[in-house]
Short mmCIF file of N, CA and C in Angstrom, two decimals:
data_model
loop_
_atom_site.label_atom_id
_atom_site.label_comp_id
_atom_site.label_asym_id
_atom_site.label_seq_id
_atom_site.Cartn_x
_atom_site.Cartn_y
_atom_site.Cartn_z
N MET A 1 79.92 1.29 -41.00
CA MET A 1 79.74 -0.09 -41.54
C MET A 1 79.06 -0.93 -41.42
N ALA A 2 78.44 -1.82 -42.33
CA ALA A 2 77.45 -2.71 -42.54
C ALA A 2 77.60 -3.84 -41.33
N LYS A 3 76.71 -4.31 -40.81
CA LYS A 3 77.05 -5.48 -40.06
C LYS A 3 75.73 -6.46 -40.06
N ALA A 4 76.22 -7.77 -39.99
CA ALA A 4 74.91 -8.59 -40.18
C ALA A 4 75.23 -9.67 -38.82
N THR A 5 73.98 -10.37 -38.69
CA THR A 5 73.72 -11.65 -37.81
C THR A 5 73.31 -12.64 -38.78
N ALA A 6 73.91 -13.73 -38.70
CA ALA A 6 73.30 -14.88 -39.47
C ALA A 6 73.55 -16.31 -38.74
N ARG A 7 72.89 -17.16 -39.26
CA ARG A 7 73.05 -18.69 -38.92
C ARG A 7 73.13 -19.40 -40.21
N HIS A 8 73.61 -20.61 -40.02
CA HIS A 8 73.90 -21.41 -41.38
C HIS A 8 73.88 -22.74 -40.98
N ILE A 9 73.97 -23.56 -41.97
CA ILE A 9 73.96 -24.80 -42.01
C ILE A 9 74.75 -25.48 -43.30
N LEU A 10 75.99 -26.17 -42.81
CA LEU A 10 77.00 -26.45 -43.76
C LEU A 10 76.86 -27.99 -43.79
N VAL A 11 76.68 -28.40 -45.08
CA VAL A 11 76.59 -30.14 -45.49
C VAL A 11 77.39 -30.25 -46.82
N ALA A 12 77.65 -31.48 -47.06
CA ALA A 12 78.72 -31.91 -48.21
C ALA A 12 77.92 -31.80 -49.66
N THR A 13 76.61 -32.01 -49.46
CA THR A 13 76.08 -32.12 -50.79
C THR A 13 75.11 -30.99 -51.36
N GLU A 14 74.73 -30.64 -52.52
CA GLU A 14 73.80 -29.90 -52.61
C GLU A 14 72.38 -30.40 -52.40
N ALA A 15 72.26 -31.98 -52.92
CA ALA A 15 71.03 -32.67 -52.60
C ALA A 15 70.44 -32.55 -50.86
N LYS A 16 71.48 -32.80 -50.01
CA LYS A 16 71.30 -32.83 -48.60
C LYS A 16 70.83 -31.24 -48.34
N CYS A 17 71.29 -30.50 -48.84
CA CYS A 17 71.10 -28.82 -48.82
C CYS A 17 69.56 -28.65 -49.00
N ASN A 18 69.37 -29.12 -50.30
CA ASN A 18 67.88 -29.09 -50.56
C ASN A 18 67.02 -30.08 -49.61
N GLU A 19 67.37 -31.00 -49.22
CA GLU A 19 66.39 -31.67 -48.39
C GLU A 19 66.15 -31.17 -46.99
N LEU A 20 67.31 -30.36 -46.47
CA LEU A 20 67.04 -29.83 -45.49
C LEU A 20 66.33 -28.58 -45.43
N LYS A 21 66.70 -27.80 -46.45
CA LYS A 21 65.98 -26.53 -46.69
C LYS A 21 64.31 -26.91 -46.68
N ALA A 22 63.75 -27.97 -47.56
CA ALA A 22 62.50 -28.39 -47.61
C ALA A 22 61.94 -28.66 -45.96
N GLN A 23 62.71 -29.39 -45.40
CA GLN A 23 62.18 -29.63 -44.20
C GLN A 23 61.91 -28.47 -43.04
N ILE A 24 62.93 -27.45 -43.48
CA ILE A 24 62.73 -26.08 -42.83
C ILE A 24 61.20 -25.48 -43.27
N GLU A 25 61.60 -25.21 -44.46
CA GLU A 25 60.26 -24.71 -45.04
C GLU A 25 59.08 -25.34 -44.75
N GLY A 26 59.16 -26.68 -44.45
CA GLY A 26 57.92 -27.42 -43.95
C GLY A 26 57.45 -27.16 -42.07
N GLY A 27 58.49 -26.35 -42.09
CA GLY A 27 58.19 -26.14 -40.42
C GLY A 27 59.07 -26.62 -39.32
N ALA A 28 60.02 -27.18 -39.82
CA ALA A 28 61.42 -27.89 -39.04
C ALA A 28 62.13 -26.62 -38.26
N ASP A 29 62.45 -26.64 -37.12
CA ASP A 29 63.24 -25.73 -36.56
C ASP A 29 64.73 -25.56 -37.09
N PHE A 30 65.24 -24.42 -37.66
CA PHE A 30 66.20 -24.17 -38.24
C PHE A 30 67.43 -24.76 -37.23
N ALA A 31 67.46 -24.10 -36.02
CA ALA A 31 68.42 -24.56 -35.23
C ALA A 31 68.72 -25.98 -35.01
N GLU A 32 67.51 -26.54 -34.52
CA GLU A 32 67.67 -28.12 -34.56
C GLU A 32 68.16 -28.92 -35.70
N ILE A 33 67.82 -28.40 -37.02
CA ILE A 33 68.30 -29.37 -38.19
C ILE A 33 69.97 -28.59 -38.28
N ALA A 34 70.36 -27.79 -37.81
CA ALA A 34 71.66 -27.09 -37.72
C ALA A 34 72.52 -28.43 -36.88
N LYS A 35 71.78 -28.17 -35.57
CA LYS A 35 72.49 -29.04 -34.42
C LYS A 35 72.78 -30.49 -35.07
N ALA A 36 71.73 -31.31 -35.58
CA ALA A 36 71.79 -32.67 -36.32
C ALA A 36 72.27 -32.84 -37.29
N ASN A 37 72.53 -32.02 -38.33
CA ASN A 37 73.16 -32.07 -39.82
C ASN A 37 74.53 -31.46 -39.93
N SER A 38 74.52 -30.04 -39.59
CA SER A 38 75.62 -29.18 -40.03
C SER A 38 77.05 -29.64 -39.72
N THR A 39 78.01 -29.57 -40.62
CA THR A 39 79.51 -30.03 -40.27
C THR A 39 80.34 -28.97 -39.60
N CYS A 40 79.73 -27.72 -39.52
CA CYS A 40 80.56 -26.52 -39.03
C CYS A 40 80.45 -26.49 -37.39
N PRO A 41 81.48 -26.23 -36.59
CA PRO A 41 81.42 -25.92 -35.35
C PRO A 41 80.46 -25.10 -34.55
N SER A 42 79.64 -24.17 -35.82
CA SER A 42 78.54 -23.31 -35.22
C SER A 42 77.37 -24.29 -34.83
N SER A 43 77.24 -25.41 -35.55
CA SER A 43 76.08 -26.31 -35.11
C SER A 43 75.69 -26.44 -33.77
N ARG A 44 76.77 -26.56 -32.91
CA ARG A 44 76.55 -26.67 -31.40
C ARG A 44 75.74 -25.53 -31.08
N ASP A 45 75.76 -24.32 -31.58
CA ASP A 45 74.78 -23.01 -31.29
C ASP A 45 73.66 -22.84 -31.99
N GLY A 46 73.13 -23.72 -32.81
CA GLY A 46 72.44 -24.06 -33.66
C GLY A 46 72.59 -23.11 -34.98
N GLY A 47 73.91 -23.16 -35.23
CA GLY A 47 74.39 -22.48 -36.54
C GLY A 47 74.57 -20.93 -36.54
N ASN A 48 74.47 -20.80 -35.43
CA ASN A 48 74.51 -19.19 -35.03
C ASN A 48 76.14 -18.65 -35.44
N LEU A 49 76.27 -17.53 -36.29
CA LEU A 49 77.37 -17.20 -36.64
C LEU A 49 77.87 -15.86 -35.75
N GLY A 50 76.97 -15.40 -35.35
CA GLY A 50 77.18 -14.24 -34.37
C GLY A 50 77.45 -12.96 -35.45
N SER A 51 77.73 -11.82 -35.27
CA SER A 51 77.93 -10.62 -35.87
C SER A 51 79.16 -10.52 -36.83
N PHE A 52 78.98 -9.81 -37.97
CA PHE A 52 80.14 -9.81 -38.58
C PHE A 52 80.00 -8.63 -39.63
N GLY A 53 80.98 -8.31 -40.54
CA GLY A 53 81.03 -7.26 -41.41
C GLY A 53 81.40 -7.71 -42.87
N PRO A 54 80.92 -6.83 -43.92
CA PRO A 54 81.58 -7.30 -45.26
C PRO A 54 82.95 -7.86 -45.16
N GLY A 55 83.42 -8.81 -45.89
CA GLY A 55 84.69 -9.26 -46.09
C GLY A 55 85.28 -10.17 -45.01
N GLN A 56 84.55 -10.51 -43.54
CA GLN A 56 84.81 -11.52 -42.75
C GLN A 56 84.23 -12.92 -43.16
N MET A 57 83.56 -13.01 -44.09
CA MET A 57 83.15 -14.37 -44.62
C MET A 57 83.54 -14.54 -46.06
N VAL A 58 83.24 -15.82 -46.53
CA VAL A 58 83.76 -16.10 -47.86
C VAL A 58 83.00 -15.13 -48.86
N LYS A 59 83.31 -14.75 -49.99
CA LYS A 59 82.84 -13.89 -50.90
C LYS A 59 81.29 -14.35 -50.95
N GLU A 60 81.09 -15.79 -51.50
CA GLU A 60 79.96 -16.18 -51.64
C GLU A 60 78.85 -16.07 -50.45
N PHE A 61 79.36 -16.19 -49.41
CA PHE A 61 78.61 -15.95 -48.08
C PHE A 61 78.36 -14.42 -48.05
N ASP A 62 79.21 -13.67 -48.09
CA ASP A 62 78.85 -12.18 -48.06
C ASP A 62 77.98 -11.44 -49.18
N THR A 63 77.88 -12.09 -50.15
CA THR A 63 76.83 -11.64 -51.66
C THR A 63 75.47 -11.97 -50.83
N VAL A 64 75.21 -12.99 -50.27
CA VAL A 64 73.89 -13.37 -49.81
C VAL A 64 73.82 -12.75 -48.68
N VAL A 65 74.63 -12.61 -47.63
CA VAL A 65 74.00 -12.17 -46.29
C VAL A 65 73.70 -10.61 -46.48
N PHE A 66 74.56 -10.18 -47.40
CA PHE A 66 74.40 -8.37 -47.32
C PHE A 66 73.39 -8.03 -48.30
N SER A 67 72.54 -9.07 -48.77
CA SER A 67 71.37 -8.58 -50.16
C SER A 67 70.09 -9.28 -49.73
N ALA A 68 70.46 -10.50 -49.05
CA ALA A 68 69.00 -11.44 -48.75
C ALA A 68 67.98 -10.85 -47.90
N PRO A 69 66.92 -11.05 -47.94
CA PRO A 69 65.80 -10.57 -46.90
C PRO A 69 66.15 -11.00 -45.73
N ILE A 70 65.71 -10.49 -44.59
CA ILE A 70 65.89 -10.96 -43.27
C ILE A 70 65.08 -12.42 -42.93
N ASN A 71 65.61 -13.06 -42.15
CA ASN A 71 64.79 -14.33 -41.68
C ASN A 71 63.94 -15.40 -42.73
N VAL A 72 64.56 -15.04 -44.11
CA VAL A 72 64.23 -15.94 -44.98
C VAL A 72 65.30 -16.85 -45.52
N VAL A 73 65.16 -18.36 -45.47
CA VAL A 73 66.53 -19.31 -45.52
C VAL A 73 66.79 -19.10 -47.17
N GLN A 74 68.23 -18.80 -47.24
CA GLN A 74 68.55 -18.79 -48.69
C GLN A 74 69.52 -20.11 -48.77
N GLY A 75 69.79 -20.31 -50.00
CA GLY A 75 70.49 -21.48 -50.24
C GLY A 75 69.89 -22.60 -51.29
N PRO A 76 70.65 -23.58 -51.59
CA PRO A 76 72.01 -23.73 -51.29
C PRO A 76 73.22 -22.52 -51.88
N VAL A 77 73.72 -22.31 -51.08
CA VAL A 77 75.09 -21.58 -51.55
C VAL A 77 76.30 -22.43 -51.52
N LYS A 78 77.03 -22.51 -52.47
CA LYS A 78 78.30 -23.38 -52.62
C LYS A 78 79.47 -22.65 -52.33
N THR A 79 80.38 -23.00 -51.59
CA THR A 79 81.54 -22.34 -51.34
C THR A 79 82.41 -23.40 -51.19
N GLN A 80 84.03 -23.04 -50.95
CA GLN A 80 84.86 -24.12 -50.83
C GLN A 80 84.60 -25.01 -49.74
N PHE A 81 83.95 -24.88 -48.78
CA PHE A 81 83.50 -25.39 -47.71
C PHE A 81 82.20 -26.41 -47.83
N GLY A 82 81.56 -26.13 -48.69
CA GLY A 82 80.51 -27.29 -48.97
C GLY A 82 79.34 -26.27 -49.61
N TYR A 83 78.09 -26.92 -49.04
CA TYR A 83 76.98 -26.15 -49.45
C TYR A 83 76.14 -25.82 -48.08
N HIS A 84 75.59 -24.48 -48.20
CA HIS A 84 74.99 -23.73 -47.24
C HIS A 84 73.84 -23.54 -47.19
N LEU A 85 72.93 -23.37 -46.13
CA LEU A 85 71.66 -22.99 -45.92
C LEU A 85 71.96 -21.61 -45.49
N LEU A 86 71.60 -20.32 -45.60
CA LEU A 86 71.86 -19.21 -44.79
C LEU A 86 70.43 -18.33 -44.39
N GLU A 87 70.47 -18.16 -43.30
CA GLU A 87 69.32 -17.20 -42.80
C GLU A 87 69.97 -15.96 -42.04
N VAL A 88 69.71 -14.79 -42.57
CA VAL A 88 70.18 -13.49 -42.05
C VAL A 88 69.23 -13.09 -40.91
N THR A 89 69.55 -13.05 -39.50
CA THR A 89 68.71 -12.59 -38.75
C THR A 89 68.65 -11.18 -38.49
N SER A 90 69.64 -10.50 -38.78
CA SER A 90 69.65 -9.11 -38.63
C SER A 90 70.51 -8.51 -39.52
N ARG A 91 70.44 -7.04 -39.81
CA ARG A 91 71.41 -6.49 -40.79
C ARG A 91 71.41 -5.00 -40.47
N GLN A 92 72.28 -4.26 -40.54
CA GLN A 92 72.49 -3.00 -40.13
C GLN A 92 73.37 -2.51 -41.17
N ASP A 93 72.81 -1.61 -42.12
CA ASP A 93 73.48 -0.63 -43.48
C ASP A 93 74.14 0.23 -42.88
#
């Protein structure tokens, strides 16, 4: 069964998500941005979500996590929780 590890940043608006993505692409540390801005409890751990399989996260999340390139920030990804930046840190298919 496929497994992935990922980290994310959750914010309320697409504009904030794009602003944070630009900071990360400009060299800011993903984990530090997550700690300072993400509204998810995972922010305490730099946005780290640990390891999970297909179907364990919301559909929009799964679609990105199991198709996106490794170590490339994806997003904004809209879910019922808000807007996410996602980074897949490893994946086994």
